[in-house]
Short mmCIF file of C-alpha atoms in Angstrom, two decimals:
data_model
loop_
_atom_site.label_atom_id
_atom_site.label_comp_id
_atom_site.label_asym_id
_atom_site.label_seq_id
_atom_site.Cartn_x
_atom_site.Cartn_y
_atom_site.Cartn_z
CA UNK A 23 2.28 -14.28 -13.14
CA UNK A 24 -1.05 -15.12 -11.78
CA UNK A 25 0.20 -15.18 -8.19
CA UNK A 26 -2.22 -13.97 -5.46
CA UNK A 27 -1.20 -10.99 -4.38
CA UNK A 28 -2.26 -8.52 -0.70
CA UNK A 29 -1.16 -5.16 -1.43
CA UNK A 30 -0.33 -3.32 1.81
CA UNK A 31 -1.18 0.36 2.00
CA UNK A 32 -3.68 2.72 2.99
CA UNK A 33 -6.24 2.82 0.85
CA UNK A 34 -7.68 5.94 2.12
CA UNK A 35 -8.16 8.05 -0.74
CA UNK A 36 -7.80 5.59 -3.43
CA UNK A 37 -10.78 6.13 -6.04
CA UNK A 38 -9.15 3.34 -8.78
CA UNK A 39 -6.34 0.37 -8.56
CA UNK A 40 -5.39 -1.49 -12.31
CA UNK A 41 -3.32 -4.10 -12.02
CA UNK A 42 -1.71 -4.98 -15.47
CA UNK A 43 -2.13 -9.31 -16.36
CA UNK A 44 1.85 -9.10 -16.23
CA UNK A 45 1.75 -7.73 -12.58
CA UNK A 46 4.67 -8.99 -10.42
CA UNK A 47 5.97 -8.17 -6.65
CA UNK A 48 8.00 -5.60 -6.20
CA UNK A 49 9.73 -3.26 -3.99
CA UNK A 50 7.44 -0.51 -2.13
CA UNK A 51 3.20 -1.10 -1.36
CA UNK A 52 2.22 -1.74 -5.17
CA UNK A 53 2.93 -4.37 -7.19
CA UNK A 54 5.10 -3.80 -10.56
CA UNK A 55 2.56 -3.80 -12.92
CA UNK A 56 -0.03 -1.33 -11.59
CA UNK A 57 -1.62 1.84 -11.78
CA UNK A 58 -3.48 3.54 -8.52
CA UNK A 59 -5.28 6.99 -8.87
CA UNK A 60 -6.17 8.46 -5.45
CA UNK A 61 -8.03 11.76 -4.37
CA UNK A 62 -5.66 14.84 -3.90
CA UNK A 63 -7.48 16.11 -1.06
CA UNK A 64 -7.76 12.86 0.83
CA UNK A 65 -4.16 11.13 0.25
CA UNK A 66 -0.69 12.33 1.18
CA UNK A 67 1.83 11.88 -1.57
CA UNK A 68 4.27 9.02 -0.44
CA UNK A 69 7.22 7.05 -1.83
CA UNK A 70 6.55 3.79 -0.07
CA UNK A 71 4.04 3.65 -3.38
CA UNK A 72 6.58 3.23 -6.16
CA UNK A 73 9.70 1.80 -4.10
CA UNK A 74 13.20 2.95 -4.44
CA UNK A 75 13.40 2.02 -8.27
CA UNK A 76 12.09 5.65 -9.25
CA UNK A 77 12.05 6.82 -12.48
CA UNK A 78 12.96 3.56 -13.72
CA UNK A 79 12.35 3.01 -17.48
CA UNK A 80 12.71 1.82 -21.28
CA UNK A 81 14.79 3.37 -23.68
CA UNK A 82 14.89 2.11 -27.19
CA UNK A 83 16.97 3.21 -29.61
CA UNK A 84 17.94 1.94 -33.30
CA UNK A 85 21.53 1.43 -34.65
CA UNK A 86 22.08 4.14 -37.84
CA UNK A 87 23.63 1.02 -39.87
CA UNK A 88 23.36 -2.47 -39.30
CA UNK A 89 25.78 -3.83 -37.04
CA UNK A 90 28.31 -5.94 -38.25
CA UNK A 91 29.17 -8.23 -35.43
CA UNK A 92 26.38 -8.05 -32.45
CA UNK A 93 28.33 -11.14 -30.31
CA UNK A 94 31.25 -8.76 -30.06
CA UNK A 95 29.51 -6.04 -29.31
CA UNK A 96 27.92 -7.33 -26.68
CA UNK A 97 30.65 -8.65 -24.82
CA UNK A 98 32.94 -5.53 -25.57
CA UNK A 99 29.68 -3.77 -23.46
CA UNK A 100 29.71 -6.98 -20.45
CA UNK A 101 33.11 -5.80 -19.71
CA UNK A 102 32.49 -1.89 -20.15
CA UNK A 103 29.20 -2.21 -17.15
CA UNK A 104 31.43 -4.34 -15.02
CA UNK A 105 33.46 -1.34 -14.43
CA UNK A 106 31.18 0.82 -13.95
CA UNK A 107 29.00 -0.64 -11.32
CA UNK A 108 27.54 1.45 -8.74
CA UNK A 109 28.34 4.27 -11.17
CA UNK A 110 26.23 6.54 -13.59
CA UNK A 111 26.11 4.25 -16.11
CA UNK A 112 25.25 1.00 -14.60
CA UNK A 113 22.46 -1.22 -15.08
CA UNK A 114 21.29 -2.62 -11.59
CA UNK A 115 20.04 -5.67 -10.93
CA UNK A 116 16.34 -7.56 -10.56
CA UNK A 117 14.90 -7.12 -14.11
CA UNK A 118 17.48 -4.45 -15.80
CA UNK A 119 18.38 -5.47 -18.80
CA UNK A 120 20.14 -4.27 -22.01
CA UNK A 121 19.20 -6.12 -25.27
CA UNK A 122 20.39 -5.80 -28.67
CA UNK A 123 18.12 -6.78 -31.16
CA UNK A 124 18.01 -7.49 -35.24
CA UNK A 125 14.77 -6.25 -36.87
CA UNK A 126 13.17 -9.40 -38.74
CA UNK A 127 9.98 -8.14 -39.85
CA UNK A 128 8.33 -4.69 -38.43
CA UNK A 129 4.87 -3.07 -38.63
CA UNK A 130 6.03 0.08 -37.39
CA UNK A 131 6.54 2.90 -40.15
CA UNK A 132 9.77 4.32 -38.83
CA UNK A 133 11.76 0.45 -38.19
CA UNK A 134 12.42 -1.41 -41.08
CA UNK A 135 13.82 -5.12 -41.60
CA UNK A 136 17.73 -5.80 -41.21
CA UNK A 137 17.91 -2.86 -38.85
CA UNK A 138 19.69 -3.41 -35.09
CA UNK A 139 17.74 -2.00 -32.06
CA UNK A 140 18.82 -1.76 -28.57
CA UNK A 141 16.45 -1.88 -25.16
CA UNK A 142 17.68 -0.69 -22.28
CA UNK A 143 15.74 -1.28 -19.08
CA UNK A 144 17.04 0.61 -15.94
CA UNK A 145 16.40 3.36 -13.42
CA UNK A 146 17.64 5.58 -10.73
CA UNK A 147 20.13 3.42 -8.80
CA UNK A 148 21.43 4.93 -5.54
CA UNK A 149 19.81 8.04 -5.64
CA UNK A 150 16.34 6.24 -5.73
CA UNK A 151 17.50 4.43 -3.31
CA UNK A 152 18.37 7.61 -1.10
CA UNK A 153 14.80 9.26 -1.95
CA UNK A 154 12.92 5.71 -0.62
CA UNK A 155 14.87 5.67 2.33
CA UNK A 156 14.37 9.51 2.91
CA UNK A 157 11.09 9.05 3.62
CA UNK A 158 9.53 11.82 2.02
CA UNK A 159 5.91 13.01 1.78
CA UNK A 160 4.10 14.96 -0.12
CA UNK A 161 5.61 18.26 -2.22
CA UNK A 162 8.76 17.40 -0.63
CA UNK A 163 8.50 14.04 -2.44
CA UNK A 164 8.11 15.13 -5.54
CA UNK A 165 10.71 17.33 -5.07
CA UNK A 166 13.53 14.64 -4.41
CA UNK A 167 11.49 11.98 -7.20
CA UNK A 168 12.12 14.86 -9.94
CA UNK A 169 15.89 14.66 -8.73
CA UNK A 170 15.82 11.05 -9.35
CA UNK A 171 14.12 10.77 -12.37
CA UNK A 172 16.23 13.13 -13.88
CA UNK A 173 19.22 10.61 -12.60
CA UNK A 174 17.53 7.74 -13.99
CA UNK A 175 17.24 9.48 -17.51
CA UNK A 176 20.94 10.25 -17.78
CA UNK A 177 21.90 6.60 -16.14
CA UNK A 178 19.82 5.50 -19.65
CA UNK A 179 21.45 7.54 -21.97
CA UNK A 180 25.46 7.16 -20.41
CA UNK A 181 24.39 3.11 -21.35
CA UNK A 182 23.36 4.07 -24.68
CA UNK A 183 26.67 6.05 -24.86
CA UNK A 184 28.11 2.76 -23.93
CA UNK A 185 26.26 0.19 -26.74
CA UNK A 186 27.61 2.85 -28.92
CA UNK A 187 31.23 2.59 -27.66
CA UNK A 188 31.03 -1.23 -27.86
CA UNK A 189 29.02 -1.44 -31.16
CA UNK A 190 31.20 1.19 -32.76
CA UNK A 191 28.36 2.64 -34.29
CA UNK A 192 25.86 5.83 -34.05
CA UNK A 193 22.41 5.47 -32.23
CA UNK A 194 19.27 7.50 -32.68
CA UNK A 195 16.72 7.03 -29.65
CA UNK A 196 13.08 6.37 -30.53
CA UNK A 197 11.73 6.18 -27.10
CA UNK A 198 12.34 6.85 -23.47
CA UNK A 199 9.27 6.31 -21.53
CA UNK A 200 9.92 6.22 -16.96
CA UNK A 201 7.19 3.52 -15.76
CA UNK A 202 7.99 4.02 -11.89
CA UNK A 203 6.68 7.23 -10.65
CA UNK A 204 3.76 9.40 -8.95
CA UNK A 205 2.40 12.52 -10.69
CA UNK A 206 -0.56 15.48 -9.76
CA UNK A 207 -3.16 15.29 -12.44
CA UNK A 208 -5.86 17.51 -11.96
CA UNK A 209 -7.50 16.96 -8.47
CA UNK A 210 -5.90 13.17 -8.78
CA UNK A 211 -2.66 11.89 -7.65
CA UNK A 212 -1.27 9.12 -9.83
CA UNK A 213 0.82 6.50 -9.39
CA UNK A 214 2.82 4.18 -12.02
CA UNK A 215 4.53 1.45 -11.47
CA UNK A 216 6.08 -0.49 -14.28
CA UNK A 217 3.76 1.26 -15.89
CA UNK A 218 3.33 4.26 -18.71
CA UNK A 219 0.81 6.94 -19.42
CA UNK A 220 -0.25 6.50 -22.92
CA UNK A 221 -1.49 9.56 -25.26
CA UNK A 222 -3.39 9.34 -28.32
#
């Protein structure tokens, strides 16, 4: 984005801030696209961090046999998440996104050519919501973010239940990786936001 950007927040604590080149504004005191690592015994765990999108994230998952008609499928699934808005199951707004994709060429050993992936991009909906405005600090935050994380990980899979409906067709998950959230690590508190922790 490029955009010059003030972040807001105490700082008090803070022993490293990466902001990603894709970095964007964003609900809550960092912007999407960052990373901020602060001293456990100088900074009190807060949600105003990561926003109310917690345990927002990617799942991708690849079809078990070509699809044969992607158009339809998708708008068999446009009608399915209008129903369901609101609901376990539903994709929110801002940058939430379902795609469906066909595999042209692929470097990666376990996606081959001709195959059908779908992306899903979503997160914890209300109950994030309710965990933001809850104010919580500390243990008592990560209390209610585990809560919504574990929302946000079934709110991905019901969708994947539903590209399957619409595609008429099994799905196998490769990944689910959550990009908004705030972990202990050590003496180090860690915050993601849009976001992932990578390991070798």
């Amino acid at each position: 984005s490029g955009l010059p950007m003030r972040i807001y927040s105490d700082i008090r604590g803070m022993e490293k801030l990466i902001i990603l080149p894709d970095y964007s504004p964003g609900k809550g005191l960092l912007p999407t696209g960052s990373v901020a690592v602060f001293n456990k015994d100088r900074h009190e765990i807060s949600g105003e961090y990561i926003g109310p999108d917690i345990g927002c994230g990617m799942l991708l998952a690849k079809f078990r046999n070509p699809l044969k008609d992607i158009r339809y499928a998708t708008f068999s699934l446009a009608g399915d998440l209008q129903l369901r808005e609101g609901k376990l199951g539903s994709i929110g707004g801002g940058n939430h996104f379902i795609n469906i994709y066909e595999v042209k060429d692929s470097e990666v050993s376990s996606i081959y050519p001709n195959e059908n992936l779908v992306l899903i991009h979503s997160g914890s909906r209300s109950e994030g919501v309710r965990v933001y405005n809850g104010d919580f600090k500390g243990q008592e935050y990560l209390e209610n973010q585990s809560v919504a994380v574990r929302f946000a990980i079934n709110n991905r899979r019901k969708l994947l239940d539903l590209v399957k409906n619409a595609a008429k067709e099994d799905v196998e998950t490769v990944l689910d990786k959550v990009h908004n959230s705030v972990e202990i690590d050590g003496e180090k508190i860690v915050y993601r936001k849009g976001a992932v922790k990578l390991m070798p």
